[in-house]
PDB file of C-alpha atoms in Angstrom:
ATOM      1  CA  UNK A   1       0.000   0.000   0.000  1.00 46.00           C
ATOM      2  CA  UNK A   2       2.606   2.530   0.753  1.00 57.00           C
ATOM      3  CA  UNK A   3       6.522   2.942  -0.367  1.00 76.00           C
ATOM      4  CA  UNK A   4       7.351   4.170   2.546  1.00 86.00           C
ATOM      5  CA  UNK A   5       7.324   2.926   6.188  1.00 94.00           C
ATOM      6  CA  UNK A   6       4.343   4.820   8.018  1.00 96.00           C
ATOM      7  CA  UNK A   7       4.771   4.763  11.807  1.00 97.00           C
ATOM      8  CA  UNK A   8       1.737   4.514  14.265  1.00 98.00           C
ATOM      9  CA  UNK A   9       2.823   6.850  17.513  1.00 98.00           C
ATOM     10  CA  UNK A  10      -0.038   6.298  19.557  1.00 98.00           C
ATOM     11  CA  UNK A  11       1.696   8.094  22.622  1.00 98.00           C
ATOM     12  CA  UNK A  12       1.780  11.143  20.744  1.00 98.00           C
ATOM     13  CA  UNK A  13      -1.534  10.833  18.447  1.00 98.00           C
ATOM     14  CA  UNK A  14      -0.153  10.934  15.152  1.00 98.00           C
ATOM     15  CA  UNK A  15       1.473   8.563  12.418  1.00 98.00           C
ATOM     16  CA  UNK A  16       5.019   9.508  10.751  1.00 98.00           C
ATOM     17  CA  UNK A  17       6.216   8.456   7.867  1.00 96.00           C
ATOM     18  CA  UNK A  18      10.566   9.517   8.168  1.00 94.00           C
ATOM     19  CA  UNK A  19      12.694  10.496   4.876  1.00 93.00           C
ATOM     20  CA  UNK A  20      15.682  12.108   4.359  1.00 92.00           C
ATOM     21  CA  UNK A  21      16.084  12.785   8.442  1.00 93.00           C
ATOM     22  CA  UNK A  22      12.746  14.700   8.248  1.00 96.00           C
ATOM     23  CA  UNK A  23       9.049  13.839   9.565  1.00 96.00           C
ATOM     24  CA  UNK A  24       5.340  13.714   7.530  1.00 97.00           C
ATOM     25  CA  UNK A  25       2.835  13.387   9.852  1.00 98.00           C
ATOM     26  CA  UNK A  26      -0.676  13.386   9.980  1.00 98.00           C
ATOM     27  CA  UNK A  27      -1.994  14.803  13.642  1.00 99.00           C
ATOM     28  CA  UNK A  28      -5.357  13.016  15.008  1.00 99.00           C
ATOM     29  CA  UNK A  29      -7.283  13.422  18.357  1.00 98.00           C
ATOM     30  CA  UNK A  30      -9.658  10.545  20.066  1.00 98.00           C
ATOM     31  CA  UNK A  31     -12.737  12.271  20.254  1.00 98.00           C
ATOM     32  CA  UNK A  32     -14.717   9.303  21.903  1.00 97.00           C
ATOM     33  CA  UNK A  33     -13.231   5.538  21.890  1.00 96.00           C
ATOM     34  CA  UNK A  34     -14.723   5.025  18.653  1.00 97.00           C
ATOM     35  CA  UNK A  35     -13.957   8.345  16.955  1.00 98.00           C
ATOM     36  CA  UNK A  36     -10.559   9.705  15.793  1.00 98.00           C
ATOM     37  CA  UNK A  37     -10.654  13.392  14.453  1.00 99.00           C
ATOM     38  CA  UNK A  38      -7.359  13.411  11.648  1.00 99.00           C
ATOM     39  CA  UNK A  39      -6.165  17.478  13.128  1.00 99.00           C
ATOM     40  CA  UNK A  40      -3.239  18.517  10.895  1.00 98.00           C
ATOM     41  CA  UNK A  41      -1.032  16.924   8.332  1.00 98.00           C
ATOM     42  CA  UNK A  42       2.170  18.043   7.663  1.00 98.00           C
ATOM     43  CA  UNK A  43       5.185  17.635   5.289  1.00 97.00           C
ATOM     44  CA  UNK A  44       8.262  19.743   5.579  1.00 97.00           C
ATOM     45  CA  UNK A  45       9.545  21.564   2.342  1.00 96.00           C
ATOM     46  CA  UNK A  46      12.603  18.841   1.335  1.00 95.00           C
ATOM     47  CA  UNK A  47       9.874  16.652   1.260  1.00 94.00           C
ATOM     48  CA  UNK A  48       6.846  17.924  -0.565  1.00 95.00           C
ATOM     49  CA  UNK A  49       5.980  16.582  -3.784  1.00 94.00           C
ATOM     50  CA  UNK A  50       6.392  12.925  -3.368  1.00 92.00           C
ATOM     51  CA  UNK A  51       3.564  11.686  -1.832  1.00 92.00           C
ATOM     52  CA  UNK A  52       4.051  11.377   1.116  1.00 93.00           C
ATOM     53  CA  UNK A  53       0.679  13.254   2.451  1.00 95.00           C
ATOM     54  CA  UNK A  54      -1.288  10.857   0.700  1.00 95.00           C
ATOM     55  CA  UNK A  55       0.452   7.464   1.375  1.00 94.00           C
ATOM     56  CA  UNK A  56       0.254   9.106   5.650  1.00 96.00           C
ATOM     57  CA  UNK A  57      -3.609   9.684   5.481  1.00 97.00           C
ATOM     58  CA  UNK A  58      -4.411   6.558   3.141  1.00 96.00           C
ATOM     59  CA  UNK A  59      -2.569   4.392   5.607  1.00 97.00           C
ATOM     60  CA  UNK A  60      -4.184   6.303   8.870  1.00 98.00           C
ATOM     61  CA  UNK A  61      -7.762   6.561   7.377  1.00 97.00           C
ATOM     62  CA  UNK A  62      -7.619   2.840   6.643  1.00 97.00           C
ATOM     63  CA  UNK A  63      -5.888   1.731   9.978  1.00 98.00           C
ATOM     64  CA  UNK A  64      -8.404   3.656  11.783  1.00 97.00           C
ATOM     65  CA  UNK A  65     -11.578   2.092   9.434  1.00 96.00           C
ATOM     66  CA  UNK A  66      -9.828  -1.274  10.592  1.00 97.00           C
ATOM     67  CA  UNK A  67     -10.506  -0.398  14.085  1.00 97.00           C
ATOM     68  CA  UNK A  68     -13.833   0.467  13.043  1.00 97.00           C
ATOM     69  CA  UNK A  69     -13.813   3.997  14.564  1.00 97.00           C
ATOM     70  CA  UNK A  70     -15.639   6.363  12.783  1.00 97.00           C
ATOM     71  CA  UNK A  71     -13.321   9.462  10.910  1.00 97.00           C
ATOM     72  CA  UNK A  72     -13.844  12.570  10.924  1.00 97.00           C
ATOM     73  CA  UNK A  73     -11.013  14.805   9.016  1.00 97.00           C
ATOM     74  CA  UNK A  74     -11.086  18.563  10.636  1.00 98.00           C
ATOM     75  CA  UNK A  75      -7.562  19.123   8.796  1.00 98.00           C
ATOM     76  CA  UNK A  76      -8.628  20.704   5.607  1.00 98.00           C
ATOM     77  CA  UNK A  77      -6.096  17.978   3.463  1.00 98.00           C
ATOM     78  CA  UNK A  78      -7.607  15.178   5.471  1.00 98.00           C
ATOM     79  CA  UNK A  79     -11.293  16.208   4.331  1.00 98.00           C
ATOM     80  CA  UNK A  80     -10.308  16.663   0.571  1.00 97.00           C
ATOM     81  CA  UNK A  81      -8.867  13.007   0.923  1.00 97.00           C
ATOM     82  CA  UNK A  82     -12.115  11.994   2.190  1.00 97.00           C
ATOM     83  CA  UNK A  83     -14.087  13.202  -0.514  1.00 96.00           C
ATOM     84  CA  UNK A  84     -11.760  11.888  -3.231  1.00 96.00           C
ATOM     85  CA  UNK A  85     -11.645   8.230  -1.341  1.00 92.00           C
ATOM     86  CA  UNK A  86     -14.891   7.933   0.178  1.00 84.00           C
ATOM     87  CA  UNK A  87     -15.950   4.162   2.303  1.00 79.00           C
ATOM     88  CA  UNK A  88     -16.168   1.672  -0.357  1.00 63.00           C
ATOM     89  CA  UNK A  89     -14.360   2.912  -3.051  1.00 50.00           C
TER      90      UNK A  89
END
């Protein structure tokens, strides 16, 4: 699913995907046991371009659809990814 290795950090509520010596991550908060709220996404400059916000939210959104929490995506890259990859498709 994705080239690159994407981290689960539940201790600090956010997956990481590292290249080049930098972090992507996507932010989330637990807003009941069943509901994760994906807060902010981020990808430093050096690595923009390749990817990597995508392959971090595809791999979150699904782990957390796994868990069979419901998503909600209050980061506004997290919402467009929802709309282009909605359940099912």
């Amino acid at each position: 699913m994705s080239e690159h290795e994407v981290v689960h950090q539940p201790e600090r509520q956010r997956f990481v995907v590292t290249a080049d010596g930098a972090d992507a991550f996507v932010e989330y908060r637990m807003l009941a046991p069943e509901v994760i709220d994906f807060v902010h996404t981020y990808t430093p400059a050096q690595l923009r371009g390749r990817g990597l916000a995508g392959e971090l939210v595809a791999y979150a959104v699904n782990y957390a659809r796994q868990q069979g929490w419901r998503v909600i995506g209050s980061c506004s890259y997290v919402a467009a990814w929802l709309e282009k990859h909605p359940v099912g498709s």
